JSON list of C-alpha atoms and ligand atoms in Angstrom, two decimals:
[
{"chain": "A", "resi": 284, "resn": "UNK", "atom": "CA", "xyz": [-4.99, 15.22, -15.14]},
{"chain": "A", "resi": 285, "resn": "UNK", "atom": "CA", "xyz": [-3.90, 16.74, -11.84]},
{"chain": "A", "resi": 286, "resn": "UNK", "atom": "CA", "xyz": [-0.74, 15.90, -9.93]},
{"chain": "A", "resi": 287, "resn": "UNK", "atom": "CA", "xyz": [-1.79, 13.77, -6.96]},
{"chain": "A", "resi": 288, "resn": "UNK", "atom": "CA", "xyz": [-0.16, 12.04, -4.03]},
{"chain": "A", "resi": 289, "resn": "UNK", "atom": "CA", "xyz": [-1.09, 8.57, -2.83]},
{"chain": "A", "resi": 290, "resn": "UNK", "atom": "CA", "xyz": [0.04, 6.25, -0.06]},
{"chain": "A", "resi": 291, "resn": "UNK", "atom": "CA", "xyz": [1.62, 2.94, -1.01]},
{"chain": "A", "resi": 292, "resn": "UNK", "atom": "CA", "xyz": [2.57, 0.12, 1.36]},
{"chain": "A", "resi": 293, "resn": "UNK", "atom": "CA", "xyz": [4.76, -2.77, 0.29]},
{"chain": "A", "resi": 294, "resn": "UNK", "atom": "CA", "xyz": [3.38, -5.40, 2.65]},
{"chain": "A", "resi": 295, "resn": "UNK", "atom": "CA", "xyz": [5.32, -7.91, 4.84]},
{"chain": "A", "resi": 296, "resn": "UNK", "atom": "CA", "xyz": [5.15, -10.74, 2.28]},
{"chain": "A", "resi": 297, "resn": "UNK", "atom": "CA", "xyz": [6.84, -8.68, -0.45]},
{"chain": "A", "resi": 298, "resn": "UNK", "atom": "CA", "xyz": [9.40, -7.19, 1.98]},
{"chain": "A", "resi": 299, "resn": "UNK", "atom": "CA", "xyz": [10.25, -10.75, 3.12]},
{"chain": "A", "resi": 300, "resn": "UNK", "atom": "CA", "xyz": [10.69, -11.82, -0.52]},
{"chain": "A", "resi": 301, "resn": "UNK", "atom": "CA", "xyz": [13.23, -9.01, -0.99]},
{"chain": "A", "resi": 302, "resn": "UNK", "atom": "CA", "xyz": [11.34, -7.47, -3.92]},
{"chain": "A", "resi": 303, "resn": "UNK", "atom": "CA", "xyz": [11.01, -3.88, -2.63]},
{"chain": "A", "resi": 304, "resn": "UNK", "atom": "CA", "xyz": [13.25, -2.66, -5.45]},
{"chain": "A", "resi": 305, "resn": "UNK", "atom": "CA", "xyz": [11.39, -4.57, -8.16]},
{"chain": "A", "resi": 306, "resn": "UNK", "atom": "CA", "xyz": [8.07, -3.12, -6.99]},
{"chain": "A", "resi": 307, "resn": "UNK", "atom": "CA", "xyz": [9.45, 0.42, -6.67]},
{"chain": "A", "resi": 308, "resn": "UNK", "atom": "CA", "xyz": [10.77, 0.05, -10.23]},
{"chain": "A", "resi": 309, "resn": "UNK", "atom": "CA", "xyz": [7.19, -0.54, -11.41]},
{"chain": "A", "resi": 310, "resn": "UNK", "atom": "CA", "xyz": [6.11, 2.75, -9.83]},
{"chain": "A", "resi": 311, "resn": "UNK", "atom": "CA", "xyz": [9.07, 4.67, -11.23]},
{"chain": "A", "resi": 312, "resn": "UNK", "atom": "CA", "xyz": [8.60, 3.05, -14.65]},
{"chain": "A", "resi": 313, "resn": "UNK", "atom": "CA", "xyz": [5.03, 4.35, -14.72]},
{"chain": "A", "resi": 314, "resn": "UNK", "atom": "CA", "xyz": [6.22, 7.90, -14.00]},
{"chain": "A", "resi": 315, "resn": "UNK", "atom": "CA", "xyz": [5.42, 8.04, -10.29]},
{"chain": "A", "resi": 316, "resn": "UNK", "atom": "CA", "xyz": [7.98, 9.77, -8.07]},
{"chain": "A", "resi": 317, "resn": "UNK", "atom": "CA", "xyz": [8.83, 8.83, -4.48]},
{"chain": "A", "resi": 318, "resn": "UNK", "atom": "CA", "xyz": [8.00, 11.84, -2.31]},
{"chain": "A", "resi": 319, "resn": "UNK", "atom": "CA", "xyz": [8.62, 10.08, 1.03]},
{"chain": "A", "resi": 320, "resn": "UNK", "atom": "CA", "xyz": [9.59, 6.56, 2.13]},
{"chain": "A", "resi": 321, "resn": "UNK", "atom": "CA", "xyz": [10.37, 4.49, 5.23]},
{"chain": "A", "resi": 322, "resn": "UNK", "atom": "CA", "xyz": [10.65, 0.88, 6.39]},
{"chain": "A", "resi": 323, "resn": "UNK", "atom": "CA", "xyz": [8.60, 0.37, 9.56]},
{"chain": "A", "resi": 324, "resn": "UNK", "atom": "CA", "xyz": [7.29, -2.39, 11.82]},
{"chain": "A", "resi": 325, "resn": "UNK", "atom": "CA", "xyz": [3.63, -1.61, 12.54]},
{"chain": "A", "resi": 326, "resn": "UNK", "atom": "CA", "xyz": [2.24, -2.17, 16.02]},
{"chain": "A", "resi": 327, "resn": "UNK", "atom": "CA", "xyz": [-1.12, -3.98, 16.33]},
{"chain": "A", "resi": 328, "resn": "UNK", "atom": "CA", "xyz": [-2.75, -0.70, 17.27]},
{"chain": "A", "resi": 329, "resn": "UNK", "atom": "CA", "xyz": [-1.33, 1.08, 14.23]},
{"chain": "A", "resi": 330, "resn": "UNK", "atom": "CA", "xyz": [-2.47, -1.70, 11.88]},
{"chain": "A", "resi": 331, "resn": "UNK", "atom": "CA", "xyz": [-5.96, -1.74, 13.46]},
{"chain": "A", "resi": 332, "resn": "UNK", "atom": "CA", "xyz": [-6.24, 2.03, 13.12]},
{"chain": "A", "resi": 333, "resn": "UNK", "atom": "CA", "xyz": [-4.95, 2.09, 9.55]},
{"chain": "A", "resi": 334, "resn": "UNK", "atom": "CA", "xyz": [-7.42, -0.58, 8.41]},
{"chain": "A", "resi": 335, "resn": "UNK", "atom": "CA", "xyz": [-10.17, 0.58, 10.81]},
{"chain": "A", "resi": 336, "resn": "UNK", "atom": "CA", "xyz": [-12.69, 0.85, 7.97]},
{"chain": "A", "resi": 337, "resn": "UNK", "atom": "CA", "xyz": [-12.64, -2.98, 7.82]},
{"chain": "A", "resi": 338, "resn": "UNK", "atom": "CA", "xyz": [-12.97, -3.65, 11.58]},
{"chain": "A", "resi": 339, "resn": "UNK", "atom": "CA", "xyz": [-16.39, -5.33, 11.31]},
{"chain": "A", "resi": 340, "resn": "UNK", "atom": "CA", "xyz": [-15.29, -7.62, 8.47]},
{"chain": "A", "resi": 341, "resn": "UNK", "atom": "CA", "xyz": [-14.59, -11.31, 9.01]},
{"chain": "A", "resi": 342, "resn": "UNK", "atom": "CA", "xyz": [-11.06, -10.97, 7.62]},
{"chain": "A", "resi": 343, "resn": "UNK", "atom": "CA", "xyz": [-10.05, -8.11, 9.96]},
{"chain": "A", "resi": 344, "resn": "UNK", "atom": "CA", "xyz": [-8.04, -10.17, 12.47]},
{"chain": "A", "resi": 345, "resn": "UNK", "atom": "CA", "xyz": [-6.19, -12.05, 9.72]},
{"chain": "A", "resi": 346, "resn": "UNK", "atom": "CA", "xyz": [-5.47, -8.73, 8.00]},
{"chain": "A", "resi": 347, "resn": "UNK", "atom": "CA", "xyz": [-4.03, -7.18, 11.17]},
{"chain": "A", "resi": 348, "resn": "UNK", "atom": "CA", "xyz": [-2.05, -10.36, 12.02]},
{"chain": "A", "resi": 349, "resn": "UNK", "atom": "CA", "xyz": [-0.55, -10.26, 8.55]},
{"chain": "A", "resi": 350, "resn": "UNK", "atom": "CA", "xyz": [0.25, -6.54, 8.56]},
{"chain": "A", "resi": 351, "resn": "UNK", "atom": "CA", "xyz": [2.25, -6.87, 11.83]},
{"chain": "A", "resi": 352, "resn": "UNK", "atom": "CA", "xyz": [4.02, -10.09, 10.76]},
{"chain": "A", "resi": 353, "resn": "UNK", "atom": "CA", "xyz": [7.09, -8.18, 9.57]},
{"chain": "A", "resi": 354, "resn": "UNK", "atom": "CA", "xyz": [8.27, -4.76, 8.43]},
{"chain": "A", "resi": 355, "resn": "UNK", "atom": "CA", "xyz": [6.48, -2.83, 5.68]},
{"chain": "A", "resi": 356, "resn": "UNK", "atom": "CA", "xyz": [7.85, -0.26, 3.22]},
{"chain": "A", "resi": 357, "resn": "UNK", "atom": "CA", "xyz": [5.64, 2.84, 3.20]},
{"chain": "A", "resi": 358, "resn": "UNK", "atom": "CA", "xyz": [5.84, 5.43, 0.45]},
{"chain": "A", "resi": 359, "resn": "UNK", "atom": "CA", "xyz": [4.15, 8.60, -0.73]},
{"chain": "A", "resi": 360, "resn": "UNK", "atom": "CA", "xyz": [3.98, 8.41, -4.52]},
{"chain": "A", "resi": 361, "resn": "UNK", "atom": "CA", "xyz": [3.44, 11.54, -6.57]},
{"chain": "A", "resi": 362, "resn": "UNK", "atom": "CA", "xyz": [2.41, 12.05, -10.16]},
{"chain": "A", "resi": 363, "resn": "UNK", "atom": "CA", "xyz": [-0.38, 12.61, -12.66]},
{"chain": "A", "resi": 364, "resn": "UNK", "atom": "CA", "xyz": [-3.43, 10.68, -11.52]},
{"chain": "A", "resi": 365, "resn": "UNK", "atom": "CA", "xyz": [-1.23, 8.90, -8.96]},
{"chain": "A", "resi": 366, "resn": "UNK", "atom": "CA", "xyz": [-4.12, 7.33, -7.00]},
{"chain": "A", "resi": 367, "resn": "UNK", "atom": "CA", "xyz": [-5.69, 5.48, -9.94]},
{"chain": "A", "resi": 368, "resn": "UNK", "atom": "CA", "xyz": [-2.32, 4.82, -11.58]},
{"chain": "A", "resi": 369, "resn": "UNK", "atom": "CA", "xyz": [-1.06, 3.08, -8.44]},
{"chain": "A", "resi": 370, "resn": "UNK", "atom": "CA", "xyz": [-4.26, 0.99, -8.17]},
{"chain": "A", "resi": 371, "resn": "UNK", "atom": "CA", "xyz": [-3.87, -0.02, -11.84]},
{"chain": "A", "resi": 372, "resn": "UNK", "atom": "CA", "xyz": [-0.25, -1.07, -11.27]},
{"chain": "A", "resi": 373, "resn": "UNK", "atom": "CA", "xyz": [-1.29, -3.08, -8.17]},
{"chain": "A", "resi": 374, "resn": "UNK", "atom": "CA", "xyz": [-4.05, -5.14, -9.81]},
{"chain": "A", "resi": 375, "resn": "UNK", "atom": "CA", "xyz": [-7.07, -6.73, -8.15]},
{"chain": "A", "resi": 376, "resn": "UNK", "atom": "CA", "xyz": [-7.13, -7.44, -4.39]},
{"chain": "A", "resi": 377, "resn": "UNK", "atom": "CA", "xyz": [-7.17, -11.20, -5.04]},
{"chain": "A", "resi": 378, "resn": "UNK", "atom": "CA", "xyz": [-4.01, -12.05, -7.02]},
{"chain": "A", "resi": 379, "resn": "UNK", "atom": "CA", "xyz": [-5.87, -14.90, -8.76]},
{"chain": "A", "resi": 380, "resn": "UNK", "atom": "CA", "xyz": [-8.07, -12.21, -10.34]},
{"chain": "A", "resi": 381, "resn": "UNK", "atom": "CA", "xyz": [-5.31, -9.66, -10.94]},
{"chain": "A", "resi": 382, "resn": "UNK", "atom": "CA", "xyz": [-4.45, -8.83, -14.53]},
{"chain": "A", "resi": 383, "resn": "UNK", "atom": "CA", "xyz": [-1.23, -10.23, -15.97]},
{"chain": "A", "resi": 384, "resn": "UNK", "atom": "CA", "xyz": [1.71, -7.90, -15.44]},
{"chain": "A", "resi": 385, "resn": "UNK", "atom": "CA", "xyz": [0.31, -6.24, -12.34]},
{"chain": "A", "resi": 386, "resn": "UNK", "atom": "CA", "xyz": [2.24, -6.21, -9.06]},
{"chain": "A", "resi": 387, "resn": "UNK", "atom": "CA", "xyz": [-0.21, -8.53, -7.33]},
{"chain": "A", "resi": 388, "resn": "UNK", "atom": "CA", "xyz": [-0.27, -10.98, -10.25]},
{"chain": "A", "resi": 389, "resn": "UNK", "atom": "CA", "xyz": [3.52, -11.13, -10.23]},
{"chain": "A", "resi": 390, "resn": "UNK", "atom": "CA", "xyz": [4.40, -10.93, -6.51]},
{"chain": "A", "resi": 391, "resn": "UNK", "atom": "CA", "xyz": [1.34, -11.80, -4.36]},
{"chain": "A", "resi": 392, "resn": "UNK", "atom": "CA", "xyz": [0.52, -15.25, -2.97]},
{"chain": "A", "resi": 393, "resn": "UNK", "atom": "CA", "xyz": [-3.05, -14.86, -1.70]},
{"chain": "A", "resi": 394, "resn": "UNK", "atom": "CA", "xyz": [-5.81, -12.36, -0.93]},
{"chain": "A", "resi": 395, "resn": "UNK", "atom": "CA", "xyz": [-4.24, -11.90, 2.51]},
{"chain": "A", "resi": 396, "resn": "UNK", "atom": "CA", "xyz": [-0.59, -11.81, 1.48]},
{"chain": "A", "resi": 397, "resn": "UNK", "atom": "CA", "xyz": [-1.20, -9.55, -1.49]},
{"chain": "A", "resi": 398, "resn": "UNK", "atom": "CA", "xyz": [2.07, -7.59, -1.66]},
{"chain": "A", "resi": 399, "resn": "UNK", "atom": "CA", "xyz": [0.84, -4.00, -1.74]},
{"chain": "A", "resi": 400, "resn": "UNK", "atom": "CA", "xyz": [-1.67, -1.48, -0.43]},
{"chain": "A", "resi": 401, "resn": "UNK", "atom": "CA", "xyz": [-2.71, 1.67, -2.27]},
{"chain": "A", "resi": 402, "resn": "UNK", "atom": "CA", "xyz": [-5.05, 4.48, -1.27]},
{"chain": "A", "resi": 403, "resn": "UNK", "atom": "CA", "xyz": [-8.41, 4.16, -3.01]},
{"chain": "A", "resi": 404, "resn": "UNK", "atom": "CA", "xyz": [-9.51, 7.83, -3.26]},
{"chain": "A", "resi": 405, "resn": "UNK", "atom": "CA", "xyz": [-8.30, 11.41, -2.75]},
{"chain": "A", "resi": 406, "resn": "UNK", "atom": "CA", "xyz": [-9.76, 11.64, 0.74]},
{"chain": "A", "resi": 407, "resn": "UNK", "atom": "CA", "xyz": [-8.26, 8.35, 1.97]},
{"chain": "A", "resi": 408, "resn": "UNK", "atom": "CA", "xyz": [-4.93, 9.23, 0.35]},
{"chain": "A", "resi": 409, "resn": "UNK", "atom": "CA", "xyz": [-4.77, 12.46, 2.37]},
{"chain": "A", "resi": 410, "resn": "UNK", "atom": "CA", "xyz": [-5.72, 10.63, 5.59]},
{"chain": "A", "resi": 411, "resn": "UNK", "atom": "CA", "xyz": [-3.25, 7.80, 5.02]},
{"chain": "A", "resi": 412, "resn": "UNK", "atom": "CA", "xyz": [-0.37, 10.14, 4.14]},
{"chain": "A", "resi": 413, "resn": "UNK", "atom": "CA", "xyz": [-1.03, 12.15, 7.32]},
{"chain": "A", "resi": 414, "resn": "UNK", "atom": "CA", "xyz": [-1.16, 8.88, 9.32]},
{"chain": "A", "resi": 415, "resn": "UNK", "atom": "CA", "xyz": [2.32, 7.78, 8.25]},
{"chain": "A", "resi": 416, "resn": "UNK", "atom": "CA", "xyz": [4.00, 11.11, 7.53]},
{"chain": "A", "resi": 417, "resn": "UNK", "atom": "CA", "xyz": [2.44, 13.73, 9.82]},
{"chain": "A", "resi": 418, "resn": "UNK", "atom": "CA", "xyz": [3.53, 17.25, 8.98]},
{"chain": "A", "resi": 419, "resn": "UNK", "atom": "CA", "xyz": [5.10, 16.10, 5.72]},
{"chain": "A", "resi": 420, "resn": "UNK", "atom": "CA", "xyz": [6.25, 18.84, 3.41]},
{"chain": "A", "resi": 421, "resn": "UNK", "atom": "CA", "xyz": [6.66, 17.46, -0.07]},
{"chain": "A", "resi": 422, "resn": "UNK", "atom": "CA", "xyz": [8.71, 19.49, -2.50]},
{"chain": "A", "resi": 423, "resn": "UNK", "atom": "CA", "xyz": [8.49, 19.09, -6.25]},
{"chain": "A", "resi": 424, "resn": "UNK", "atom": "CA", "xyz": [11.61, 17.68, -7.83]},
{"chain": "B", "resi": 785, "resn": "RTP", "atom": "P1", "xyz": [-5.60, -2.52, 0.24]},
{"chain": "B", "resi": 785, "resn": "RTP", "atom": "O1", "xyz": [-6.55, -1.67, 1.06]},
{"chain": "B", "resi": 785, "resn": "RTP", "atom": "O2", "xyz": [-4.68, -3.35, 1.11]},
{"chain": "B", "resi": 785, "resn": "RTP", "atom": "O3", "xyz": [-4.88, -1.70, -0.78]},
{"chain": "B", "resi": 785, "resn": "RTP", "atom": "O4", "xyz": [-6.44, -3.59, -0.60]},
{"chain": "B", "resi": 785, "resn": "RTP", "atom": "P2", "xyz": [-7.74, -3.33, -1.48]},
{"chain": "B", "resi": 785, "resn": "RTP", "atom": "O5", "xyz": [-8.13, -1.89, -1.43]},
{"chain": "B", "resi": 785, "resn": "RTP", "atom": "O6", "xyz": [-7.49, -3.95, -2.80]},
{"chain": "B", "resi": 785, "resn": "RTP", "atom": "O7", "xyz": [-8.80, -4.22, -0.70]},
{"chain": "B", "resi": 785, "resn": "RTP", "atom": "P3", "xyz": [-9.72, -3.83, 0.56]},
{"chain": "B", "resi": 785, "resn": "RTP", "atom": "O8", "xyz": [-11.11, -4.20, 0.23]},
{"chain": "B", "resi": 785, "resn": "RTP", "atom": "O9", "xyz": [-9.45, -2.44, 1.04]},
{"chain": "B", "resi": 785, "resn": "RTP", "atom": "O10", "xyz": [-9.22, -4.87, 1.65]},
{"chain": "B", "resi": 785, "resn": "RTP", "atom": "C1", "xyz": [-8.06, -4.60, 2.46]},
{"chain": "B", "resi": 785, "resn": "RTP", "atom": "C2", "xyz": [-7.24, -5.87, 2.57]},
{"chain": "B", "resi": 785, "resn": "RTP", "atom": "O11", "xyz": [-7.98, -6.83, 3.32]},
{"chain": "B", "resi": 785, "resn": "RTP", "atom": "C3", "xyz": [-7.72, -8.12, 2.81]},
{"chain": "B", "resi": 785, "resn": "RTP", "atom": "N1", "xyz": [-8.94, -8.75, 2.38]},
{"chain": "B", "resi": 785, "resn": "RTP", "atom": "N2", "xyz": [-9.21, -9.99, 2.62]},
{"chain": "B", "resi": 785, "resn": "RTP", "atom": "N3", "xyz": [-10.45, -12.54, 2.77]},
{"chain": "B", "resi": 785, "resn": "RTP", "atom": "C4", "xyz": [-11.08, -11.54, 2.14]},
{"chain": "B", "resi": 785, "resn": "RTP", "atom": "O12", "xyz": [-12.15, -11.65, 1.63]},
{"chain": "B", "resi": 785, "resn": "RTP", "atom": "C5", "xyz": [-10.41, -10.25, 2.09]},
{"chain": "B", "resi": 785, "resn": "RTP", "atom": "N4", "xyz": [-10.88, -9.17, 1.52]},
{"chain": "B", "resi": 785, "resn": "RTP", "atom": "C6", "xyz": [-9.95, -8.22, 1.71]},
{"chain": "B", "resi": 785, "resn": "RTP", "atom": "C7", "xyz": [-6.79, -7.99, 1.64]},
{"chain": "B", "resi": 785, "resn": "RTP", "atom": "O13", "xyz": [-5.47, -8.28, 2.06]},
{"chain": "B", "resi": 785, "resn": "RTP", "atom": "C8", "xyz": [-6.93, -6.53, 1.25]},
{"chain": "B", "resi": 785, "resn": "RTP", "atom": "O14", "xyz": [-5.74, -6.06, 0.66]},
{"chain": "B", "resi": 786, "resn": "MG", "atom": "MG1", "xyz": [-8.33, -0.83, 0.37]}
]
């Protein structure tokens, strides 16, 4: 399988719980490498743009309110099949439905406060990485 890059966000609920390190350890334990990382407070406009694909959905305002409720930890993760691997580690969107041992099963409280975001395809990964890390040069290590 090819080496890929994906965008991960540790959302405000997990940052507030002080479990950034525990979540990053899941990624590292699965063989993903951190290619870029930063802690940022999103503006409303940034959150609305990032989740723009959902702007017609009923949950959009709640989603944006939540994403600006505190800082988020944004990472580019790199590795074999990184996009699917990250989604597997995250678990289902609704933590009640997430498989045991996944990040959302272990750290998320609700479908809104669900601990992590991960890119869902190669095209969105490229867009999301460019959104948070424009001009990023990632070097193999
Ligand atoms: P994400 O984009 O954050 O990685 O989550 P996802 O792919 O698993 O889920 P997606 O369908 O892209 O939805 C984005 C976020 O919107 C919230 N959501 N709420 N109340 C609802 O029915 C509902 N559905 C989605 C979740 O916080 C989800 O992570
Ligand atoms: Mg999504």
